[in-house]
Amino acid sequence: MKVFSNLAVSIDGKIATVDRSYFPLGTPEDRRQMQVLRREADAIVNGASTLRTFKKPMSVKGAKKQPINAVVSSTLEGFSPAWPFFKDASVPRVLFVSPRASAKRLKLFEKSSEIEVLKPRAPTALQVIRALEKRGVRSLLVEGGGGIMWDFVSEDLIDEYHVTVTPRLVGGKDAPTLVDGLGLKPRDVVNVRLVQSRVVGDELYLIYAKTGKRG
């Protein structure tokens, strides 16, 4: 499976403000590029925090067949079946949860979404990849946020990184970044190589590829 990511960041590396409310960092060109990349994906995966922020499906405008929308959430806490994400009948949905998700929470979403319980305590990125491969997925787009990016980056599972650097400064020590999580030790730092860069207005569009090297 090809795994690629696409996120916009401020020049200080943030993907959202500290309160994580919806705030489009990028320009319309960035959102156009997002649609281009979504068309290349059989499935798109988001973390729980990102879904709580946007509440909408990760869809492709004008497409007859929509990519699978996958969300990783250990417990489904803070989710509502009334969100637009769960109402769009054209978008297939898969929720990856842990055994800690209560039967009550699962029942709320079992009609609108396919639910798969992944063990152990929290679903891992590799488990998500394997589960989607069984569903015929050959290309997976990771759209954030920083938590789910950490899950994939820490295991060096992303083949291609698309990063839009926007002309904004966000600040905030607790504001989410491109990759959050526990952080890597020097010997484990993931190395990538720049394969493309272009400037559109005040934005910088970068593509980095996996090298398989660390440290």
Tab-separated table of C-alpha atoms in Angstrom:
chain	number	residue	atom	x	y	z
A	1	MET	CA	0.000	0.000	0.000
A	2	LYS	CA	1.131	3.535	-0.750
A	3	VAL	CA	0.722	5.800	2.276
A	4	PHE	CA	0.960	9.554	1.806
A	5	SER	CA	0.103	12.536	3.969
A	6	ASN	CA	-1.106	16.053	3.290
A	7	LEU	CA	-1.183	18.854	5.854
A	8	ALA	CA	-0.822	22.621	5.884
A	9	VAL	CA	1.384	24.197	8.539
A	10	SER	CA	2.183	27.696	9.704
A	11	ILE	CA	5.813	28.769	9.381
A	12	ASP	CA	6.220	27.899	13.064
A	13	GLY	CA	5.042	24.351	12.379
A	14	LYS	CA	1.490	24.485	13.748
A	15	ILE	CA	-1.496	22.860	12.065
A	16	ALA	CA	-4.143	24.581	14.217
A	17	THR	CA	-4.543	27.123	16.987
A	18	VAL	CA	-4.238	26.116	20.623
A	19	ASP	CA	-8.028	25.779	21.035
A	20	ARG	CA	-8.153	23.492	17.962
A	21	SER	CA	-11.152	25.325	16.532
A	22	TYR	CA	-11.660	25.255	12.759
A	23	PHE	CA	-9.294	27.686	11.099
A	24	PRO	CA	-8.181	27.247	7.466
A	25	LEU	CA	-4.439	27.877	7.440
A	26	GLY	CA	-4.111	27.559	3.686
A	27	THR	CA	-5.454	29.473	0.712
A	28	PRO	CA	-7.972	28.240	-1.879
A	29	GLU	CA	-4.975	26.862	-3.816
A	30	ASP	CA	-4.093	24.662	-0.848
A	31	ARG	CA	-7.660	23.375	-0.717
A	32	ARG	CA	-7.546	22.714	-4.471
A	33	GLN	CA	-4.392	20.682	-3.955
A	34	MET	CA	-6.151	18.774	-1.185
A	35	GLN	CA	-8.835	17.725	-3.668
A	36	VAL	CA	-6.181	16.608	-6.163
A	37	LEU	CA	-4.565	14.359	-3.566
A	38	ARG	CA	-7.876	13.000	-2.313
A	39	ARG	CA	-8.618	11.800	-5.837
A	40	GLU	CA	-5.495	9.637	-5.656
A	41	ALA	CA	-6.619	7.898	-2.461
A	42	ASP	CA	-8.710	4.777	-1.996
A	43	ALA	CA	-9.065	5.761	1.658
A	44	ILE	CA	-8.428	8.795	3.856
A	45	VAL	CA	-7.675	8.524	7.551
A	46	ASN	CA	-8.070	11.113	10.295
A	47	GLY	CA	-7.579	11.024	14.017
A	48	ALA	CA	-10.326	11.633	16.550
A	49	SER	CA	-9.339	15.240	17.306
A	50	THR	CA	-9.435	16.202	13.642
A	51	LEU	CA	-12.921	14.781	13.214
A	52	ARG	CA	-14.102	16.607	16.337
A	53	THR	CA	-12.837	19.846	14.775
A	54	PHE	CA	-14.193	19.487	11.231
A	55	LYS	CA	-17.176	17.137	11.713
A	56	LYS	CA	-17.465	16.755	7.923
A	57	PRO	CA	-16.697	13.894	5.535
A	58	MET	CA	-13.374	13.808	3.702
A	59	SER	CA	-14.934	13.824	0.265
A	60	VAL	CA	-13.899	14.422	-3.333
A	61	LYS	CA	-15.975	17.020	-5.151
A	62	GLY	CA	-17.808	15.598	-8.147
A	63	ALA	CA	-16.518	12.048	-7.725
A	64	LYS	CA	-18.928	9.191	-8.396
A	65	LYS	CA	-17.073	6.955	-5.967
A	66	GLN	CA	-15.867	8.463	-2.715
A	67	PRO	CA	-12.793	7.245	-0.822
A	68	ILE	CA	-13.315	5.300	2.365
A	69	ASN	CA	-13.310	7.684	5.326
A	70	ALA	CA	-11.437	6.024	8.177
A	71	VAL	CA	-11.231	7.478	11.670
A	72	VAL	CA	-9.092	6.168	14.516
A	73	SER	CA	-10.592	6.676	17.975
A	74	SER	CA	-10.000	4.446	20.965
A	75	THR	CA	-13.394	5.139	22.570
A	76	LEU	CA	-15.495	7.337	20.208
A	77	GLU	CA	-15.939	9.758	23.095
A	78	GLY	CA	-16.959	13.261	22.028
A	79	PHE	CA	-18.426	12.038	18.725
A	80	SER	CA	-22.024	12.724	17.687
A	81	PRO	CA	-24.041	10.735	15.117
A	82	ALA	CA	-25.669	14.053	14.179
A	83	TRP	CA	-22.459	15.377	12.615
A	84	PRO	CA	-22.437	15.759	8.809
A	85	PHE	CA	-19.624	13.192	8.703
A	86	PHE	CA	-22.069	10.467	9.707
A	87	LYS	CA	-24.949	11.715	7.536
A	88	ASP	CA	-23.417	11.600	4.041
A	89	ALA	CA	-24.657	8.382	2.450
A	90	SER	CA	-22.203	8.658	-0.458
A	91	VAL	CA	-19.152	8.241	1.771
A	92	PRO	CA	-18.201	4.803	3.148
A	93	ARG	CA	-17.020	5.055	6.758
A	94	VAL	CA	-14.857	2.823	8.931
A	95	LEU	CA	-14.264	3.538	12.614
A	96	PHE	CA	-11.239	1.859	14.165
A	97	VAL	CA	-11.658	1.591	17.917
A	98	SER	CA	-10.105	-0.200	20.870
A	99	PRO	CA	-11.742	-2.713	23.241
A	100	ARG	CA	-12.218	0.223	25.623
A	101	ALA	CA	-15.053	1.607	23.480
A	102	SER	CA	-18.301	1.012	25.345
A	103	ALA	CA	-21.195	-0.936	23.846
A	104	LYS	CA	-23.320	2.181	24.266
A	105	ARG	CA	-20.946	4.277	22.144
A	106	LEU	CA	-20.633	1.588	19.497
A	107	LYS	CA	-24.410	1.279	19.166
A	108	LEU	CA	-24.702	4.992	18.341
A	109	PHE	CA	-22.647	4.575	15.177
A	110	GLU	CA	-23.229	1.016	14.034
A	111	LYS	CA	-25.922	2.011	11.517
A	112	SER	CA	-23.920	4.767	9.821
A	113	SER	CA	-20.449	3.230	9.910
A	114	GLU	CA	-18.540	0.007	9.788
A	115	ILE	CA	-16.787	-0.473	13.124
A	116	GLU	CA	-13.698	-2.588	13.685
A	117	VAL	CA	-12.267	-3.201	17.129
A	118	LEU	CA	-8.483	-3.377	17.033
A	119	LYS	CA	-6.440	-4.781	19.891
A	120	PRO	CA	-4.537	-4.111	22.118
A	121	ARG	CA	-5.441	-1.029	24.143
A	122	ALA	CA	-5.150	1.486	21.296
A	123	PRO	CA	-5.228	0.891	17.523
A	124	THR	CA	-1.805	1.130	15.858
A	125	ALA	CA	-1.082	2.622	12.441
A	126	LEU	CA	0.113	-0.727	11.125
A	127	GLN	CA	-3.134	-2.369	12.245
A	128	VAL	CA	-5.091	0.313	10.392
A	129	ILE	CA	-3.057	-0.272	7.234
A	130	ARG	CA	-3.560	-4.033	7.383
A	131	ALA	CA	-7.293	-3.664	8.038
A	132	LEU	CA	-7.710	-1.316	5.070
A	133	GLU	CA	-5.647	-3.559	2.801
A	134	LYS	CA	-8.140	-6.330	3.512
A	135	ARG	CA	-10.808	-3.958	2.201
A	136	GLY	CA	-8.943	-3.521	-1.083
A	137	VAL	CA	-7.294	-0.195	-0.262
A	138	ARG	CA	-4.056	0.367	-2.176
A	139	SER	CA	-3.502	4.060	-1.489
A	140	LEU	CA	-4.060	5.726	1.885
A	141	LEU	CA	-4.028	9.466	2.537
A	142	VAL	CA	-3.306	10.651	6.079
A	143	GLU	CA	-4.798	14.106	6.688
A	144	GLY	CA	-4.066	14.574	10.367
A	145	GLY	CA	-3.898	15.648	12.923
A	146	GLY	CA	-0.619	15.573	14.762
A	147	GLY	CA	-1.583	12.589	16.889
A	148	ILE	CA	-2.379	10.251	14.012
A	149	MET	CA	0.675	11.563	12.167
A	150	TRP	CA	2.794	10.507	15.138
A	151	ASP	CA	1.330	7.005	14.955
A	152	PHE	CA	2.423	6.683	11.327
A	153	VAL	CA	5.694	8.635	11.497
A	154	SER	CA	7.022	6.875	14.588
A	155	GLU	CA	6.838	3.585	12.656
A	156	ASP	CA	8.115	5.243	9.434
A	157	LEU	CA	5.020	4.129	7.532
A	158	ILE	CA	4.505	7.203	5.327
A	159	ASP	CA	5.967	6.983	1.821
A	160	GLU	CA	5.335	10.578	0.765
A	161	TYR	CA	4.751	13.783	2.719
A	162	HIS	CA	2.896	16.707	1.132
A	163	VAL	CA	3.398	19.829	3.232
A	164	THR	CA	1.999	23.286	2.514
A	165	VAL	CA	3.878	26.002	4.385
A	166	THR	CA	1.484	28.914	4.832
A	167	PRO	CA	2.418	32.553	5.549
A	168	ARG	CA	1.055	32.519	9.086
A	169	LEU	CA	2.401	32.429	12.624
A	170	VAL	CA	0.251	30.661	15.196
A	171	GLY	CA	2.310	30.142	18.351
A	172	GLY	CA	1.246	28.306	21.475
A	173	LYS	CA	3.259	25.595	23.184
A	174	ASP	CA	0.158	23.396	23.274
A	175	ALA	CA	-1.000	24.090	19.711
A	176	PRO	CA	-0.890	20.923	17.571
A	177	THR	CA	2.019	20.476	15.182
A	178	LEU	CA	2.604	18.455	12.035
A	179	VAL	CA	3.708	15.535	14.213
A	180	ASP	CA	2.843	15.409	17.914
A	181	GLY	CA	3.146	12.372	20.164
A	182	LEU	CA	6.002	11.466	22.476
A	183	GLY	CA	8.778	12.487	20.113
A	184	LEU	CA	11.740	10.487	18.838
A	185	LYS	CA	15.220	10.061	20.253
A	186	PRO	CA	18.130	11.279	18.072
A	187	ARG	CA	18.940	7.771	16.810
A	188	ASP	CA	15.305	7.228	15.772
A	189	VAL	CA	14.633	10.523	13.940
A	190	VAL	CA	13.004	9.825	10.565
A	191	ASN	CA	14.922	11.140	7.540
A	192	VAL	CA	13.196	12.135	4.307
A	193	ARG	CA	14.346	13.641	1.016
A	194	LEU	CA	12.924	16.609	-0.852
A	195	VAL	CA	11.561	15.606	-4.255
A	196	GLN	CA	9.581	18.689	-5.239
A	197	SER	CA	9.027	22.281	-4.197
A	198	ARG	CA	6.985	25.071	-5.718
A	199	VAL	CA	5.891	28.527	-4.702
A	200	VAL	CA	2.349	29.761	-5.272
A	201	GLY	CA	1.852	33.295	-4.006
A	202	ASP	CA	3.084	33.324	-0.427
A	203	GLU	CA	2.691	29.574	0.064
A	204	LEU	CA	5.369	26.919	-0.323
A	205	TYR	CA	4.342	23.438	-1.495
A	206	LEU	CA	6.783	20.691	-0.560
A	207	ILE	CA	6.881	16.968	-1.264
A	208	TYR	CA	9.232	14.748	0.721
A	209	ALA	CA	9.808	11.039	0.145
A	210	LYS	CA	10.664	8.271	2.568
A	211	THR	CA	14.304	7.177	2.709
A	212	GLY	CA	14.035	4.403	5.271
A	213	LYS	CA	16.925	5.978	7.174
A	214	ARG	CA	16.901	7.048	10.799
A	215	GLY	CA	19.101	9.103	13.059
